[in-house]
Coordinates of C-alpha atoms in Angstrom, one line a residue:
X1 CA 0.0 0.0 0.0
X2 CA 1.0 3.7 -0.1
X3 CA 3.5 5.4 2.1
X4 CA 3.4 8.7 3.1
X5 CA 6.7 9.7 1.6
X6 CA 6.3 8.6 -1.9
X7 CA 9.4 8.3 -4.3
X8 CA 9.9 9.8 -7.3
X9 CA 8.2 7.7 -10.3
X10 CA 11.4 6.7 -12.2
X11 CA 13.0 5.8 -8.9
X12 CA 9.8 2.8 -8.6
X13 CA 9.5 -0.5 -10.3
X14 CA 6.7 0.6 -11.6
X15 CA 8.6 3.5 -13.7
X16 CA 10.9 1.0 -14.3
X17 CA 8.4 -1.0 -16.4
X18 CA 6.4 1.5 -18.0
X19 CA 10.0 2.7 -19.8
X20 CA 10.2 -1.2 -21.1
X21 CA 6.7 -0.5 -22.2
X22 CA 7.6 2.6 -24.4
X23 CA 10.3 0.9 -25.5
X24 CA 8.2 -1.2 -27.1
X25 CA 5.8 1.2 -28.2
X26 CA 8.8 2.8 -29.8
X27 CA 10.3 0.0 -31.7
X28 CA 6.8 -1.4 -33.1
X29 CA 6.4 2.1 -34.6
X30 CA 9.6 1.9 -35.8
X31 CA 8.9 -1.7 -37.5
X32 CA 5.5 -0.5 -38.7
X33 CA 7.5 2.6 -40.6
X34 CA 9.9 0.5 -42.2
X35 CA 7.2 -2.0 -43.1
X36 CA 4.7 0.6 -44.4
X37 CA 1.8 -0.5 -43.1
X38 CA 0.3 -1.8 -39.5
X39 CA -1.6 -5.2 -39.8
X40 CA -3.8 -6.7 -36.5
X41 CA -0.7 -8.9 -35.8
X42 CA 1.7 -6.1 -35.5
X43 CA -1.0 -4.1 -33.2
X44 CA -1.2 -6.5 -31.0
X45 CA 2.4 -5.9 -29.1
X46 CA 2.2 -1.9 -29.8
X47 CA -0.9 -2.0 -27.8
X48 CA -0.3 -4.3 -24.8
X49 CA 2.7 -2.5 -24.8
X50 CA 0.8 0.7 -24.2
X51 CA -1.3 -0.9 -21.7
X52 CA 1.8 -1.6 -19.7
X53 CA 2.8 1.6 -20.1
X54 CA -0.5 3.0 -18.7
X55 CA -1.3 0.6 -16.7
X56 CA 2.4 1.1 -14.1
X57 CA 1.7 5.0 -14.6
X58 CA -1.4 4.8 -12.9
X59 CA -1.1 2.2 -10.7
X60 CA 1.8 4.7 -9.2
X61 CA -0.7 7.8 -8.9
X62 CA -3.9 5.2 -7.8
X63 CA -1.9 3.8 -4.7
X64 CA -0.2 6.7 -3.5
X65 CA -1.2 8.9 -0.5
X66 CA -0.8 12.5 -1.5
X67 CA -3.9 13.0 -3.9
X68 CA -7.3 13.3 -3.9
X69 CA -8.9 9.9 -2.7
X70 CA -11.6 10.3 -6.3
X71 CA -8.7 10.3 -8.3
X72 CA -7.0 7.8 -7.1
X73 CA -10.0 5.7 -7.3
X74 CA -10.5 6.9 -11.0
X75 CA -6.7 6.1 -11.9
X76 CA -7.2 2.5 -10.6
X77 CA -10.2 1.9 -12.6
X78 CA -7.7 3.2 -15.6
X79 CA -4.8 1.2 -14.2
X80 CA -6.6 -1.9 -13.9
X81 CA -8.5 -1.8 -17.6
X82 CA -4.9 -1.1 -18.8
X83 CA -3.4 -4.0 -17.4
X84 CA -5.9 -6.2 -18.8
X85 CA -5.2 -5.1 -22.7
X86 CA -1.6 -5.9 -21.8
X87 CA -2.2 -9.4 -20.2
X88 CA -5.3 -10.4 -22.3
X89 CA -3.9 -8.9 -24.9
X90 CA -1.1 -10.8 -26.0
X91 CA -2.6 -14.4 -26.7
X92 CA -4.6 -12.6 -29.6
X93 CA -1.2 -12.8 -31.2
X94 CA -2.0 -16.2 -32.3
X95 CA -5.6 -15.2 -32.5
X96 CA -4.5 -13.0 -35.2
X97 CA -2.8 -15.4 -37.3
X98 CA -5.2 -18.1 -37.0
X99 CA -8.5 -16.5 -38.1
X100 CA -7.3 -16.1 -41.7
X101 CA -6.2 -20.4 -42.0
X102 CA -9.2 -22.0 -39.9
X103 CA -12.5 -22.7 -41.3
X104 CA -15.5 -25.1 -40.7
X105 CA -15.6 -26.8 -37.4
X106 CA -12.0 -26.2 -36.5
X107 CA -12.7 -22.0 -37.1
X108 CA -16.2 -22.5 -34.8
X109 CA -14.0 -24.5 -31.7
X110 CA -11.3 -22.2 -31.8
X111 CA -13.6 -18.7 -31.9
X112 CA -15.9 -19.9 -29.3
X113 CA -12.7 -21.6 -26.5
X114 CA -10.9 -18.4 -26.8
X115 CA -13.7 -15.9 -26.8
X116 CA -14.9 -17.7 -23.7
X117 CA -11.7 -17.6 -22.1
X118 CA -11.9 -14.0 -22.7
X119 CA -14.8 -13.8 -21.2
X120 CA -13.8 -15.2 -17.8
X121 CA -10.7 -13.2 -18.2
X122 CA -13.0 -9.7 -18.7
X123 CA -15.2 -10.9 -15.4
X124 CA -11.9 -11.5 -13.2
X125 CA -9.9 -8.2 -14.1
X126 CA -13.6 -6.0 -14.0
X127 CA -14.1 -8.0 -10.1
X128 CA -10.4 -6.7 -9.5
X129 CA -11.5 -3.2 -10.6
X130 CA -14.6 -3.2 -8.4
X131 CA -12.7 -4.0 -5.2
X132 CA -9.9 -1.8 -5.7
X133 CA -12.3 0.9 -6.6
X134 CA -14.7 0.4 -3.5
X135 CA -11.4 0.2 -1.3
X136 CA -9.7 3.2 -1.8
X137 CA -13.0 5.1 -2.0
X138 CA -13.3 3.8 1.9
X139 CA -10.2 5.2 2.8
X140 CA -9.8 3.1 6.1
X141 CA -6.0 1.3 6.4
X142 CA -7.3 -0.5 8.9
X143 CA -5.5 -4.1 8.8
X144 CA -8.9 -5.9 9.0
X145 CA -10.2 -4.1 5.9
X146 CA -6.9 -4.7 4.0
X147 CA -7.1 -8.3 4.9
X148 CA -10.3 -9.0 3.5
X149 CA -9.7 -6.8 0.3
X150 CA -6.3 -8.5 -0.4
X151 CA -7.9 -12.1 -0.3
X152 CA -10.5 -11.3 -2.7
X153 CA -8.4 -9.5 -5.0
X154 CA -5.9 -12.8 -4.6
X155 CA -8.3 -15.1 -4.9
X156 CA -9.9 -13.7 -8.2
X157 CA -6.3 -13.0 -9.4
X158 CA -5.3 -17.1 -8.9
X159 CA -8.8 -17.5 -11.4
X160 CA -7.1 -14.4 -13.6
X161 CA -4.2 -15.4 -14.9
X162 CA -4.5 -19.2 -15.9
X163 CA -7.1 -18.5 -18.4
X164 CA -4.9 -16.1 -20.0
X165 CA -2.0 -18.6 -20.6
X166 CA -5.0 -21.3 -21.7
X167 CA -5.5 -18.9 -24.8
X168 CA -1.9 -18.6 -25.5
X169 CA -2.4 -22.7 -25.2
X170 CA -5.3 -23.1 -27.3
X171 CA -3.9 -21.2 -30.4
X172 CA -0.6 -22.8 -30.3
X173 CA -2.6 -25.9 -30.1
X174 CA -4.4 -24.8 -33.5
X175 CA -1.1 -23.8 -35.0
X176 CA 0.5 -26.8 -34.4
X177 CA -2.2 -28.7 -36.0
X178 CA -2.1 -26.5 -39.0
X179 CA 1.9 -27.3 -39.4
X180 CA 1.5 -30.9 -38.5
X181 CA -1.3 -31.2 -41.0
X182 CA 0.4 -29.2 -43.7
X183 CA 3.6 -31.0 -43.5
X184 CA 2.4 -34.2 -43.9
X185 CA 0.6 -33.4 -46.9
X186 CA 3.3 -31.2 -48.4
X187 CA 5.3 -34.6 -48.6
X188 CA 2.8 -36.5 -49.8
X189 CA 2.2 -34.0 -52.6
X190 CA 6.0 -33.4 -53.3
X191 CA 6.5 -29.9 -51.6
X192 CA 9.1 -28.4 -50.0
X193 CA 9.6 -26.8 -47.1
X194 CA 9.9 -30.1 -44.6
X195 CA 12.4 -28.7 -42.9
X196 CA 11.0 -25.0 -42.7
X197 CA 7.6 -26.4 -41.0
X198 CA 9.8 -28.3 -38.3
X199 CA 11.5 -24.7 -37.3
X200 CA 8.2 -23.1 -37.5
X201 CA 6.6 -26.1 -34.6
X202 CA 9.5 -25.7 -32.7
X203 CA 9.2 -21.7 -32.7
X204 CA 5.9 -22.2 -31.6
X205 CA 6.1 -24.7 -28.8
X206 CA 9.0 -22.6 -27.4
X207 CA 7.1 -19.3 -27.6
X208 CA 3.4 -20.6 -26.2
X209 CA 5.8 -22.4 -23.2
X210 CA 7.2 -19.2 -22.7
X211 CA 4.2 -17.4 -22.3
X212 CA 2.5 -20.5 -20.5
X213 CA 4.9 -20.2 -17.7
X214 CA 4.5 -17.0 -17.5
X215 CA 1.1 -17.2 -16.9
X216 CA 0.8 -20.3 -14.3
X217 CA 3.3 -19.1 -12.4
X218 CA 1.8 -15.4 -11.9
X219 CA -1.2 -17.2 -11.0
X220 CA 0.7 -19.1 -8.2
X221 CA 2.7 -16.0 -7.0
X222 CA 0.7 -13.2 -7.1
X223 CA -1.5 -14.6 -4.4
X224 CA 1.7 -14.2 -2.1
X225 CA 2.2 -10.9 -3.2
X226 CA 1.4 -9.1 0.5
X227 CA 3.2 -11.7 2.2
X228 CA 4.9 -9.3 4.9
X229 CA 8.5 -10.1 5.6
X230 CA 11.8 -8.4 5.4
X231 CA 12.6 -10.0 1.8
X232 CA 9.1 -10.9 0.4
X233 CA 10.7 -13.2 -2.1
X234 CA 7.6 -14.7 -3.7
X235 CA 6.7 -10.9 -4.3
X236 CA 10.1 -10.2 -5.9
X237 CA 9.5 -13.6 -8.0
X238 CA 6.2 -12.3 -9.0
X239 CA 7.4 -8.7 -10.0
X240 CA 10.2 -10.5 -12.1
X241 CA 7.7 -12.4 -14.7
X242 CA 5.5 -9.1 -14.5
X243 CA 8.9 -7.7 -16.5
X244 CA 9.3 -10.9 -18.2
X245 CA 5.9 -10.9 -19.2
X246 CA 6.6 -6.8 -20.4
X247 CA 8.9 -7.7 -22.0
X248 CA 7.3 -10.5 -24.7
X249 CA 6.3 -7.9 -27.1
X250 CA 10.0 -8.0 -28.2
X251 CA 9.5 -11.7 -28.6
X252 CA 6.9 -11.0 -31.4
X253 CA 8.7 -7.6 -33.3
X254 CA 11.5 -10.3 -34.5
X255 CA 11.8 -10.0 -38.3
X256 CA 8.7 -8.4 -38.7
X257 CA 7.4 -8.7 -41.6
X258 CA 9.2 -11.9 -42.3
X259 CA 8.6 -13.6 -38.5
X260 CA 8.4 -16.9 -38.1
X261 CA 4.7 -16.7 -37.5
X262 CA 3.8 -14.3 -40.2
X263 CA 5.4 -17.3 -42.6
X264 CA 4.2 -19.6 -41.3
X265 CA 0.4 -18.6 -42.2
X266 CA 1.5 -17.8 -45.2
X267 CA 3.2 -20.8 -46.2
X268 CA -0.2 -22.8 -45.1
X269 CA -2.2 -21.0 -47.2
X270 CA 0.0 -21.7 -50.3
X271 CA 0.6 -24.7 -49.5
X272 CA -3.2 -25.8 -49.2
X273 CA -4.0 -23.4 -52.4
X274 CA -1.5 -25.5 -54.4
X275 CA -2.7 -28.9 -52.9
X276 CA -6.3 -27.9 -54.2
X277 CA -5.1 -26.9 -57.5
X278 CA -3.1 -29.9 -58.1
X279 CA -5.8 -31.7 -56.8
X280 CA -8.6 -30.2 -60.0
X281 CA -6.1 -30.9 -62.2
X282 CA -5.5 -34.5 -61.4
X283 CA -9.4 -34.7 -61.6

């Protein structure tokens, strides 16, 4: 909670991680300049990169004790709708590059897991919101009221966060069918690209793992976050995947416009045109 000597915001964690968060801002719009052109996939890191931007700045003015107790409330709302682009945000990453490959049933599964994912996700962080809203507006640091408000906010935190790294799951899940699928016909059909598909499944494994990890274990720590002690460890471990986590965007800038991912879904739908024209023309 606050203290009533507040230091200055660059000297904070928090202004730590908001300058990883411009930094991000700033080399997406770099990318997108040299590119020429912003598609969703490229969006998706420029903008949970602004939310974790946002979301440290005002977490910083919500929780401190030398403004106006309305403000603070209103910066919290802010703080905490920011922090849920950034964290929500990311799995629509894959989102992004598996709308334009699905279709049928696989299209229908996919859309209506992740939206519903979303869904609990939206419910959790807006539950957060409420409680850190009603608390500050009450004003009493009494340790009985910040007892009761930490365990809900934990408790709906622990239901938070694993969600968000099933979404990352389920669309690597979907990818990974999609390169399975594709290689096995591309070598029945006499394509290339064997090799190229085993990089691009590897990529992905690695990166939803990453992500995955990040995710679980948040869930896990941040429910120890008010531990009080003289080291807080499980806090420190939970502010270092909070930076890990801001730091992912980078993960998905590389080689833009030629990433791995961006290939990948292109190489699919080639590869499935050309399997249905060779496929007329044998008919």
């Amino acid at each position: 909670m606050a203290t009533n000597e507040q230091p200055p915001f660059m000297e904070t964690n928090l202004g730590v991680v908001s300058v990883i968060g411009l930094n991000n801002i700033c080399v997406g719009l770099i990318v997108a300049g040299i590119v020429g052109k912003v598609s969703f996939v490229l969006l998706v890191p420029i903008i949970t990169s602004v939310g974790c931007t946002l979301g440290s700045g005002l977490c910083y003015y919500a929780w401190g004790s030398d403004y106006p107790v309305v403000n603070r409330a209103v910066a919290a709302v802010f703080s905490g709708v920011a922090w849920m682009i950034q964290e929500a945000g990311l799995p629509f990453y894959g989102y992004g590059i598996l709308v334009p490959i699905l279709c049928g049933i696989e299209r229908i599964i996919f859309l209506t897991i992740f939206w519903g994912l979303m869904v609990v996700i939206l419910f959790c962080r807006l539950a957060v919101v409420t409680l850190d809203t009603r608390y500050i507006l009450r004003n009493d640091p009494s340790p009985v009221t910040l007892a009761l408000h930490s365990t809900l906010t934990n408790r709906l935190h622990f239901a938070y966060f694993p969600p968000i790294a099933m979404a990352e799951i389920l669309s690597a899940v979907f990818l990974l069918m999609k390169f399975r699928r594709t290689l096995r016909a591309s070598k029945s059909g006499g394509l290339g690209g064997g090799k190229l598909y085993r990089y691009l499944m590897r990529s992905t494994e690695i990166r939803v793992a990453s992500l995955a990890i990040i995710g679980i274990t948040r869930s896990i720590t941040f429910s120890f976050r008010l531990t009080v002690g003289p080291y807080r460890a499980v806090t420190q471990i939970d502010f270092f995947m909070y930076i890990l986590e801001s730091l992912y965007p980078i993960i998905m800038f590389r080689h833009y416009p030629n990433s791995i991912d961006i290939l990948a879904s292109r190489l699919i739908f080639t590869d499935e045109n050309s399997m249905r024209n060779n496929n007329i023309l044998s008919t």
